[in-house]
Amino acid sequence: MKPRRLVLIGFGAIAGDLAATLLDAPQPGYVLGVLLKPGSASRQRLPQSCTPLSDLAELAAFAPDLVVEAAGHEAVRASVPGCLTLGLPVLISSIGALHDAALLASLVATAREHGGRLLLPSGALGGLDYVRAVRHASELTLRYESRKPPAAWSAELKALGHDPDRLDAPVTLFSGNAREAAAAYPQNLNVAAALALAGPGFEATGVDVICDPATTGNTHVVTARSEFGTMHLAIANRPSPSNPKSSWIVGRSLLAAIEQFFAPVMML
């Protein structure tokens, strides 16, 4: 079996950890390319075994089996459409970008026209299989609660007049729907977007964002109620060592999705 060819868009903390794991994978292993803007400082950090790519033409010549976006919302807008035009499957880490209805519709249309695919990982959340199963329930209510410690919301707390170092009670930063949440917190509410896309949509998915000094990790609580039953799921993730607003598990979720993509047996 030939090595699996994969391109990473971006090379931040998540992509760097992911690349290190993939390069250590047993046979048949992975051959990695990394798409970066010309002059990007990240080029200096690329392992020698990774091929740097500067544009869509070089990406096409690399002929990847799969493209993985790990560079933020702007990368979804700037790089993903071209990959779909090439007929490639693209695993999107920055799912929150898809709160933009026009962007999502455009990406779906491009994928359909050219044979590409949008693949969405579960990220920091679990239970999306259950949510997909009940998404068409006539009596469905779905709500997501995010609780993170003050270190994750320092700037936001200061803007509201709170001292992050002296916070002694929870502060609700946001309460609304998933589209509003993803727009308000583009770097932090990928989970809300994933839940909305798996479930009844952005407007029908409720979201509460709470900064809680009693919380040591990034806690996600999902409650789904319908005529089929009730799910109440709570996950406490450890923050990423390099970014307290993100969960450490996110990189592992991308790895699991990549392994599923290439596996002869797929769990849906």
C-alpha atoms as a printed R data frame, in Angstrom:
    type eleno elety resid chain resno       x      y      z
1   ATOM     1    CA   MET     A     1   0.000  0.000  0.000
2   ATOM     2    CA   LYS     A     2   1.280  3.458 -0.928
3   ATOM     3    CA   PRO     A     3   1.758  6.157  1.733
4   ATOM     4    CA   ARG     A     4  -1.291  8.357  2.166
5   ATOM     5    CA   ARG     A     5  -0.816 11.861  0.791
6   ATOM     6    CA   LEU     A     6  -2.147 14.680  2.924
7   ATOM     7    CA   VAL     A     7  -1.935 18.485  2.820
8   ATOM     8    CA   LEU     A     8  -2.269 20.668  5.909
9   ATOM     9    CA   ILE     A     9  -3.489 24.248  5.470
10  ATOM    10    CA   GLY     A    10  -1.576 26.207  8.089
11  ATOM    11    CA   PHE     A    11   1.053 25.145 10.587
12  ATOM    12    CA   GLY     A    12   0.076 26.501 13.977
13  ATOM    13    CA   ALA     A    13   0.100 24.572 17.249
14  ATOM    14    CA   ILE     A    14  -2.644 22.117 16.265
15  ATOM    15    CA   ALA     A    15  -1.225 21.418 12.807
16  ATOM    16    CA   GLY     A    16   2.301 21.074 14.191
17  ATOM    17    CA   ASP     A    17   1.255 18.470 16.749
18  ATOM    18    CA   LEU     A    18  -0.830 16.683 14.136
19  ATOM    19    CA   ALA     A    19   2.062 16.587 11.650
20  ATOM    20    CA   ALA     A    20   4.432 15.121 14.239
21  ATOM    21    CA   THR     A    21   1.969 12.322 14.987
22  ATOM    22    CA   LEU     A    22   1.270 11.570 11.329
23  ATOM    23    CA   LEU     A    23   4.955 11.475 10.425
24  ATOM    24    CA   ASP     A    24   5.495  8.866 13.169
25  ATOM    25    CA   ALA     A    25   2.595  6.690 11.991
26  ATOM    26    CA   PRO     A    26   3.379  3.063 11.059
27  ATOM    27    CA   GLN     A    27   3.377  1.852  7.479
28  ATOM    28    CA   PRO     A    28   2.009  2.795  5.022
29  ATOM    29    CA   GLY     A    29   2.411  6.155  6.755
30  ATOM    30    CA   TYR     A    30   1.767  9.652  5.437
31  ATOM    31    CA   VAL     A    31   3.451 12.016  3.001
32  ATOM    32    CA   LEU     A    32   2.735 15.590  4.114
33  ATOM    33    CA   GLY     A    33   2.535 18.880  2.282
34  ATOM    34    CA   VAL     A    34   1.807 22.165  4.062
35  ATOM    35    CA   LEU     A    35   0.091 25.111  2.366
36  ATOM    36    CA   LEU     A    36   1.392 28.418  3.722
37  ATOM    37    CA   LYS     A    37   1.334 32.011  2.569
38  ATOM    38    CA   PRO     A    38   4.599 33.108  0.899
39  ATOM    39    CA   GLY     A    39   6.897 34.548  3.550
40  ATOM    40    CA   SER     A    40   5.072 32.850  6.412
41  ATOM    41    CA   ALA     A    41   7.267 32.487  9.507
42  ATOM    42    CA   SER     A    42   5.816 29.005  9.972
43  ATOM    43    CA   ARG     A    43   7.946 27.772  7.071
44  ATOM    44    CA   GLN     A    44  10.957 27.813  9.369
45  ATOM    45    CA   ARG     A    45   9.253 25.301 11.683
46  ATOM    46    CA   LEU     A    46   8.330 22.723  9.064
47  ATOM    47    CA   PRO     A    47   9.949 19.308  9.487
48  ATOM    48    CA   GLN     A    48  12.333 18.526  6.645
49  ATOM    49    CA   SER     A    49  10.085 15.690  5.509
50  ATOM    50    CA   CYS     A    50   7.162 18.102  4.888
51  ATOM    51    CA   THR     A    51   6.804 19.716  1.469
52  ATOM    52    CA   PRO     A    52   6.065 23.475  1.651
53  ATOM    53    CA   LEU     A    53   3.374 24.611 -0.790
54  ATOM    54    CA   SER     A    54   2.703 28.224 -1.746
55  ATOM    55    CA   ASP     A    55  -0.448 28.158 -3.877
56  ATOM    56    CA   LEU     A    56  -3.235 26.070 -5.331
57  ATOM    57    CA   ALA     A    57  -1.163 25.023 -8.348
58  ATOM    58    CA   GLU     A    58   1.534 23.533 -6.120
59  ATOM    59    CA   LEU     A    59  -1.131 21.864 -3.994
60  ATOM    60    CA   ALA     A    60  -2.694 20.301 -7.095
61  ATOM    61    CA   ALA     A    61   0.706 19.054 -8.269
62  ATOM    62    CA   PHE     A    62   1.248 17.435 -4.843
63  ATOM    63    CA   ALA     A    63  -1.921 15.392 -5.558
64  ATOM    64    CA   PRO     A    64  -3.187 14.880 -1.982
65  ATOM    65    CA   ASP     A    65  -5.749 12.263 -1.017
66  ATOM    66    CA   LEU     A    66  -7.051 14.599  1.683
67  ATOM    67    CA   VAL     A    67  -6.671 18.275  2.659
68  ATOM    68    CA   VAL     A    68  -6.916 19.348  6.306
69  ATOM    69    CA   GLU     A    69  -7.642 22.986  7.169
70  ATOM    70    CA   ALA     A    70  -6.134 24.053 10.504
71  ATOM    71    CA   ALA     A    71  -5.534 27.762 10.002
72  ATOM    72    CA   GLY     A    72  -8.688 29.618 11.074
73  ATOM    73    CA   HIS     A    73 -11.810 31.090  9.503
74  ATOM    74    CA   GLU     A    74 -10.014 33.161  6.881
75  ATOM    75    CA   ALA     A    75  -8.321 30.035  5.535
76  ATOM    76    CA   VAL     A    76 -11.743 28.435  5.052
77  ATOM    77    CA   ARG     A    77 -12.749 31.390  2.879
78  ATOM    78    CA   ALA     A    78  -9.443 31.762  1.048
79  ATOM    79    CA   SER     A    79  -8.189 28.223  0.480
80  ATOM    80    CA   VAL     A    80 -11.010 25.714  0.826
81  ATOM    81    CA   PRO     A    81 -12.987 26.770 -2.304
82  ATOM    82    CA   GLY     A    82  -9.978 26.133 -4.537
83  ATOM    83    CA   CYS     A    83  -9.412 22.709 -3.010
84  ATOM    84    CA   LEU     A    84 -13.044 21.786 -3.631
85  ATOM    85    CA   THR     A    85 -12.727 22.992 -7.220
86  ATOM    86    CA   LEU     A    86  -9.954 20.421 -7.630
87  ATOM    87    CA   GLY     A    87 -12.423 17.753 -6.496
88  ATOM    88    CA   LEU     A    88 -10.602 17.152 -3.220
89  ATOM    89    CA   PRO     A    89 -12.070 16.188  0.159
90  ATOM    90    CA   VAL     A    90 -11.353 18.868  2.778
91  ATOM    91    CA   LEU     A    91 -11.452 18.275  6.537
92  ATOM    92    CA   ILE     A    92 -12.377 21.620  8.128
93  ATOM    93    CA   SER     A    93 -11.137 22.348 11.643
94  ATOM    94    CA   SER     A    94 -12.531 25.906 11.782
95  ATOM    95    CA   ILE     A    95 -16.174 24.834 11.558
96  ATOM    96    CA   GLY     A    96 -17.333 28.121 13.087
97  ATOM    97    CA   ALA     A    97 -16.653 29.822  9.741
98  ATOM    98    CA   LEU     A    98 -19.673 27.971  8.369
99  ATOM    99    CA   HIS     A    99 -22.030 30.160 10.414
100 ATOM   100    CA   ASP     A   100 -21.834 32.405  7.333
101 ATOM   101    CA   ALA     A   101 -24.792 31.048  5.372
102 ATOM   102    CA   ALA     A   102 -23.548 32.437  2.053
103 ATOM   103    CA   LEU     A   103 -20.105 30.868  2.527
104 ATOM   104    CA   LEU     A   104 -21.572 27.484  3.455
105 ATOM   105    CA   ALA     A   105 -23.931 27.526  0.461
106 ATOM   106    CA   SER     A   106 -21.069 28.443 -1.863
107 ATOM   107    CA   LEU     A   107 -18.797 25.687 -0.537
108 ATOM   108    CA   VAL     A   108 -21.553 23.082 -0.815
109 ATOM   109    CA   ALA     A   109 -22.332 24.161 -4.389
110 ATOM   110    CA   THR     A   110 -18.641 24.010 -5.340
111 ATOM   111    CA   ALA     A   111 -18.257 20.570 -3.802
112 ATOM   112    CA   ARG     A   112 -21.295 19.277 -5.673
113 ATOM   113    CA   GLU     A   113 -20.158 20.722 -8.983
114 ATOM   114    CA   HIS     A   114 -16.580 19.443 -8.851
115 ATOM   115    CA   GLY     A   115 -16.867 16.272 -6.775
116 ATOM   116    CA   GLY     A   116 -15.145 17.580 -3.643
117 ATOM   117    CA   ARG     A   117 -16.361 16.946 -0.104
118 ATOM   118    CA   LEU     A   118 -16.567 18.942  3.124
119 ATOM   119    CA   LEU     A   119 -15.647 16.788  6.120
120 ATOM   120    CA   LEU     A   120 -16.428 18.085  9.615
121 ATOM   121    CA   PRO     A   121 -14.725 16.612 12.711
122 ATOM   122    CA   SER     A   122 -16.411 16.466 16.107
123 ATOM   123    CA   GLY     A   123 -13.633 18.616 17.593
124 ATOM   124    CA   ALA     A   124 -13.927 19.176 21.333
125 ATOM   125    CA   LEU     A   125 -17.420 17.702 21.498
126 ATOM   126    CA   GLY     A   126 -19.037 14.259 21.624
127 ATOM   127    CA   GLY     A   127 -22.569 13.030 21.043
128 ATOM   128    CA   LEU     A   128 -22.934 14.366 17.506
129 ATOM   129    CA   ASP     A   129 -24.051 10.928 16.318
130 ATOM   130    CA   TYR     A   130 -27.071 11.154 18.638
131 ATOM   131    CA   VAL     A   131 -27.822 14.720 17.554
132 ATOM   132    CA   ARG     A   132 -27.741 13.679 13.878
133 ATOM   133    CA   ALA     A   133 -30.154 10.854 14.644
134 ATOM   134    CA   VAL     A   134 -32.750 13.180 16.222
135 ATOM   135    CA   ARG     A   135 -32.235 16.237 14.008
136 ATOM   136    CA   HIS     A   136 -35.583 15.748 12.230
137 ATOM   137    CA   ALA     A   137 -37.567 15.132 15.430
138 ATOM   138    CA   SER     A   138 -40.750 17.219 15.544
139 ATOM   139    CA   GLU     A   139 -40.279 18.144 19.216
140 ATOM   140    CA   LEU     A   140 -36.510 18.696 19.336
141 ATOM   141    CA   THR     A   141 -34.916 21.249 21.638
142 ATOM   142    CA   LEU     A   142 -31.128 21.511 21.611
143 ATOM   143    CA   ARG     A   143 -28.938 23.652 23.852
144 ATOM   144    CA   TYR     A   144 -25.196 23.942 24.334
145 ATOM   145    CA   GLU     A   145 -23.401 25.464 27.325
146 ATOM   146    CA   SER     A   146 -19.720 26.383 27.286
147 ATOM   147    CA   ARG     A   147 -17.876 26.972 30.573
148 ATOM   148    CA   LYS     A   148 -14.252 28.048 30.579
149 ATOM   149    CA   PRO     A   149 -11.982 29.556 33.269
150 ATOM   150    CA   PRO     A   150 -11.093 33.270 33.364
151 ATOM   151    CA   ALA     A   151  -7.751 32.644 31.609
152 ATOM   152    CA   ALA     A   152  -9.700 31.811 28.452
153 ATOM   153    CA   TRP     A   153 -11.733 35.031 28.533
154 ATOM   154    CA   SER     A   154  -9.321 37.595 29.953
155 ATOM   155    CA   ALA     A   155  -9.860 40.253 27.270
156 ATOM   156    CA   GLU     A   156 -13.630 39.778 27.237
157 ATOM   157    CA   LEU     A   157 -13.857 40.067 31.028
158 ATOM   158    CA   LYS     A   158 -11.783 43.246 31.080
159 ATOM   159    CA   ALA     A   159 -14.021 44.738 28.390
160 ATOM   160    CA   LEU     A   160 -16.998 44.132 30.712
161 ATOM   161    CA   GLY     A   161 -15.212 45.723 33.672
162 ATOM   162    CA   HIS     A   162 -14.210 42.500 35.465
163 ATOM   163    CA   ASP     A   163 -10.780 41.681 36.828
164 ATOM   164    CA   PRO     A   164  -9.985 38.153 35.552
165 ATOM   165    CA   ASP     A   165  -7.692 37.544 38.519
166 ATOM   166    CA   ARG     A   166 -10.370 38.435 41.067
167 ATOM   167    CA   LEU     A   167 -13.467 36.876 39.547
168 ATOM   168    CA   ASP     A   168 -15.395 35.048 42.301
169 ATOM   169    CA   ALA     A   169 -18.649 34.140 40.521
170 ATOM   170    CA   PRO     A   170 -19.680 32.932 37.046
171 ATOM   171    CA   VAL     A   171 -20.249 35.574 34.358
172 ATOM   172    CA   THR     A   172 -22.509 34.887 31.371
173 ATOM   173    CA   LEU     A   173 -20.783 36.353 28.322
174 ATOM   174    CA   PHE     A   174 -23.395 35.316 25.785
175 ATOM   175    CA   SER     A   175 -26.846 33.747 25.496
176 ATOM   176    CA   GLY     A   176 -28.464 33.290 22.107
177 ATOM   177    CA   ASN     A   177 -28.358 30.989 19.116
178 ATOM   178    CA   ALA     A   178 -25.448 29.211 17.454
179 ATOM   179    CA   ARG     A   179 -25.193 31.567 14.462
180 ATOM   180    CA   GLU     A   180 -24.887 34.584 16.736
181 ATOM   181    CA   ALA     A   181 -22.407 32.740 18.978
182 ATOM   182    CA   ALA     A   182 -20.122 31.690 16.118
183 ATOM   183    CA   ALA     A   183 -20.140 35.240 14.729
184 ATOM   184    CA   ALA     A   184 -19.425 36.802 18.127
185 ATOM   185    CA   TYR     A   185 -16.635 34.364 19.080
186 ATOM   186    CA   PRO     A   186 -15.093 33.123 15.801
187 ATOM   187    CA   GLN     A   187 -12.057 31.587 17.500
188 ATOM   188    CA   ASN     A   188 -13.921 29.812 20.281
189 ATOM   189    CA   LEU     A   189 -17.343 28.547 19.216
190 ATOM   190    CA   ASN     A   190 -16.478 25.910 16.620
191 ATOM   191    CA   VAL     A   191 -18.268 23.456 18.914
192 ATOM   192    CA   ALA     A   192 -21.545 25.389 18.681
193 ATOM   193    CA   ALA     A   193 -21.286 25.432 14.885
194 ATOM   194    CA   ALA     A   194 -20.588 21.683 14.732
195 ATOM   195    CA   LEU     A   195 -23.599 21.003 16.940
196 ATOM   196    CA   ALA     A   196 -25.854 23.213 14.799
197 ATOM   197    CA   LEU     A   197 -24.723 21.564 11.564
198 ATOM   198    CA   ALA     A   198 -25.260 18.089 13.024
199 ATOM   199    CA   GLY     A   199 -28.612 19.116 14.449
200 ATOM   200    CA   PRO     A   200 -31.536 21.360 13.516
201 ATOM   201    CA   GLY     A   201 -29.520 24.348 12.265
202 ATOM   202    CA   PHE     A   202 -27.924 27.498 13.640
203 ATOM   203    CA   GLU     A   203 -31.073 29.380 14.616
204 ATOM   204    CA   ALA     A   204 -32.621 26.367 16.370
205 ATOM   205    CA   THR     A   205 -29.530 25.603 18.484
206 ATOM   206    CA   GLY     A   206 -29.328 27.533 21.752
207 ATOM   207    CA   VAL     A   207 -25.954 28.576 23.185
208 ATOM   208    CA   ASP     A   208 -24.780 29.914 26.554
209 ATOM   209    CA   VAL     A   209 -21.172 31.038 27.056
210 ATOM   210    CA   ILE     A   210 -20.133 31.263 30.701
211 ATOM   211    CA   CYS     A   211 -16.849 32.218 32.307
212 ATOM   212    CA   ASP     A   212 -16.623 30.287 35.561
213 ATOM   213    CA   PRO     A   213 -13.745 30.695 38.051
214 ATOM   214    CA   ALA     A   214 -14.618 27.292 39.557
215 ATOM   215    CA   THR     A   215 -13.955 25.553 36.231
216 ATOM   216    CA   THR     A   216 -10.424 24.286 35.634
217 ATOM   217    CA   GLY     A   217 -10.985 22.886 32.133
218 ATOM   218    CA   ASN     A   218 -13.054 23.701 29.071
219 ATOM   219    CA   THR     A   219 -16.470 22.236 29.879
220 ATOM   220    CA   HIS     A   220 -19.129 21.502 27.268
221 ATOM   221    CA   VAL     A   221 -22.698 20.558 28.191
222 ATOM   222    CA   VAL     A   222 -25.231 19.503 25.551
223 ATOM   223    CA   THR     A   223 -28.887 18.825 26.261
224 ATOM   224    CA   ALA     A   224 -31.156 17.373 23.567
225 ATOM   225    CA   ARG     A   225 -34.816 16.601 24.192
226 ATOM   226    CA   SER     A   226 -37.275 15.132 21.704
227 ATOM   227    CA   GLU     A   227 -40.033 12.563 21.380
228 ATOM   228    CA   PHE     A   228 -37.261  9.961 21.050
229 ATOM   229    CA   GLY     A   229 -35.782 10.647 24.477
230 ATOM   230    CA   THR     A   230 -33.290 12.899 26.269
231 ATOM   231    CA   MET     A   231 -29.546 13.235 26.065
232 ATOM   232    CA   HIS     A   232 -27.550 15.186 28.641
233 ATOM   233    CA   LEU     A   233 -23.835 15.133 27.913
234 ATOM   234    CA   ALA     A   234 -21.028 16.858 29.829
235 ATOM   235    CA   ILE     A   235 -17.382 16.857 28.724
236 ATOM   236    CA   ALA     A   236 -14.515 18.527 30.599
237 ATOM   237    CA   ASN     A   237 -11.521 18.995 28.310
238 ATOM   238    CA   ARG     A   238  -8.094 20.167 29.337
239 ATOM   239    CA   PRO     A   239  -7.143 23.469 27.692
240 ATOM   240    CA   SER     A   240  -4.474 23.421 25.005
241 ATOM   241    CA   PRO     A   241  -1.053 24.255 26.518
242 ATOM   242    CA   SER     A   242  -0.559 26.848 23.763
243 ATOM   243    CA   ASN     A   243  -4.092 28.332 23.708
244 ATOM   244    CA   PRO     A   244  -6.377 28.192 26.775
245 ATOM   245    CA   LYS     A   245  -9.399 29.098 24.627
246 ATOM   246    CA   SER     A   246  -9.039 25.832 22.719
247 ATOM   247    CA   SER     A   247  -9.263 22.268 24.017
248 ATOM   248    CA   TRP     A   248  -6.261 19.958 23.853
249 ATOM   249    CA   ILE     A   249  -8.465 17.198 22.423
250 ATOM   250    CA   VAL     A   250  -9.110 19.114 19.174
251 ATOM   251    CA   GLY     A   251  -5.908 17.853 17.556
252 ATOM   252    CA   ARG     A   252  -6.767 14.289 18.562
253 ATOM   253    CA   SER     A   253 -10.186 14.730 16.970
254 ATOM   254    CA   LEU     A   254  -8.577 15.711 13.675
255 ATOM   255    CA   LEU     A   255  -6.287 12.687 13.894
256 ATOM   256    CA   ALA     A   256  -9.279 10.407 14.531
257 ATOM   257    CA   ALA     A   257 -11.098 11.882 11.530
258 ATOM   258    CA   ILE     A   258  -8.047 11.363  9.288
259 ATOM   259    CA   GLU     A   259  -7.705  7.768 10.441
260 ATOM   260    CA   GLN     A   260 -11.401  7.185  9.752
261 ATOM   261    CA   PHE     A   261 -11.078  8.684  6.269
262 ATOM   262    CA   PHE     A   262  -8.392  6.183  5.290
263 ATOM   263    CA   ALA     A   263  -9.735  3.204  7.275
264 ATOM   264    CA   PRO     A   264 -11.371  0.177  5.625
265 ATOM   265    CA   VAL     A   265 -14.027  0.261  8.367
266 ATOM   266    CA   MET     A   266 -15.787  3.565  9.123
267 ATOM   267    CA   MET     A   267 -17.853  4.315 12.205
268 ATOM   268    CA   LEU     A   268 -20.663  6.787 11.450
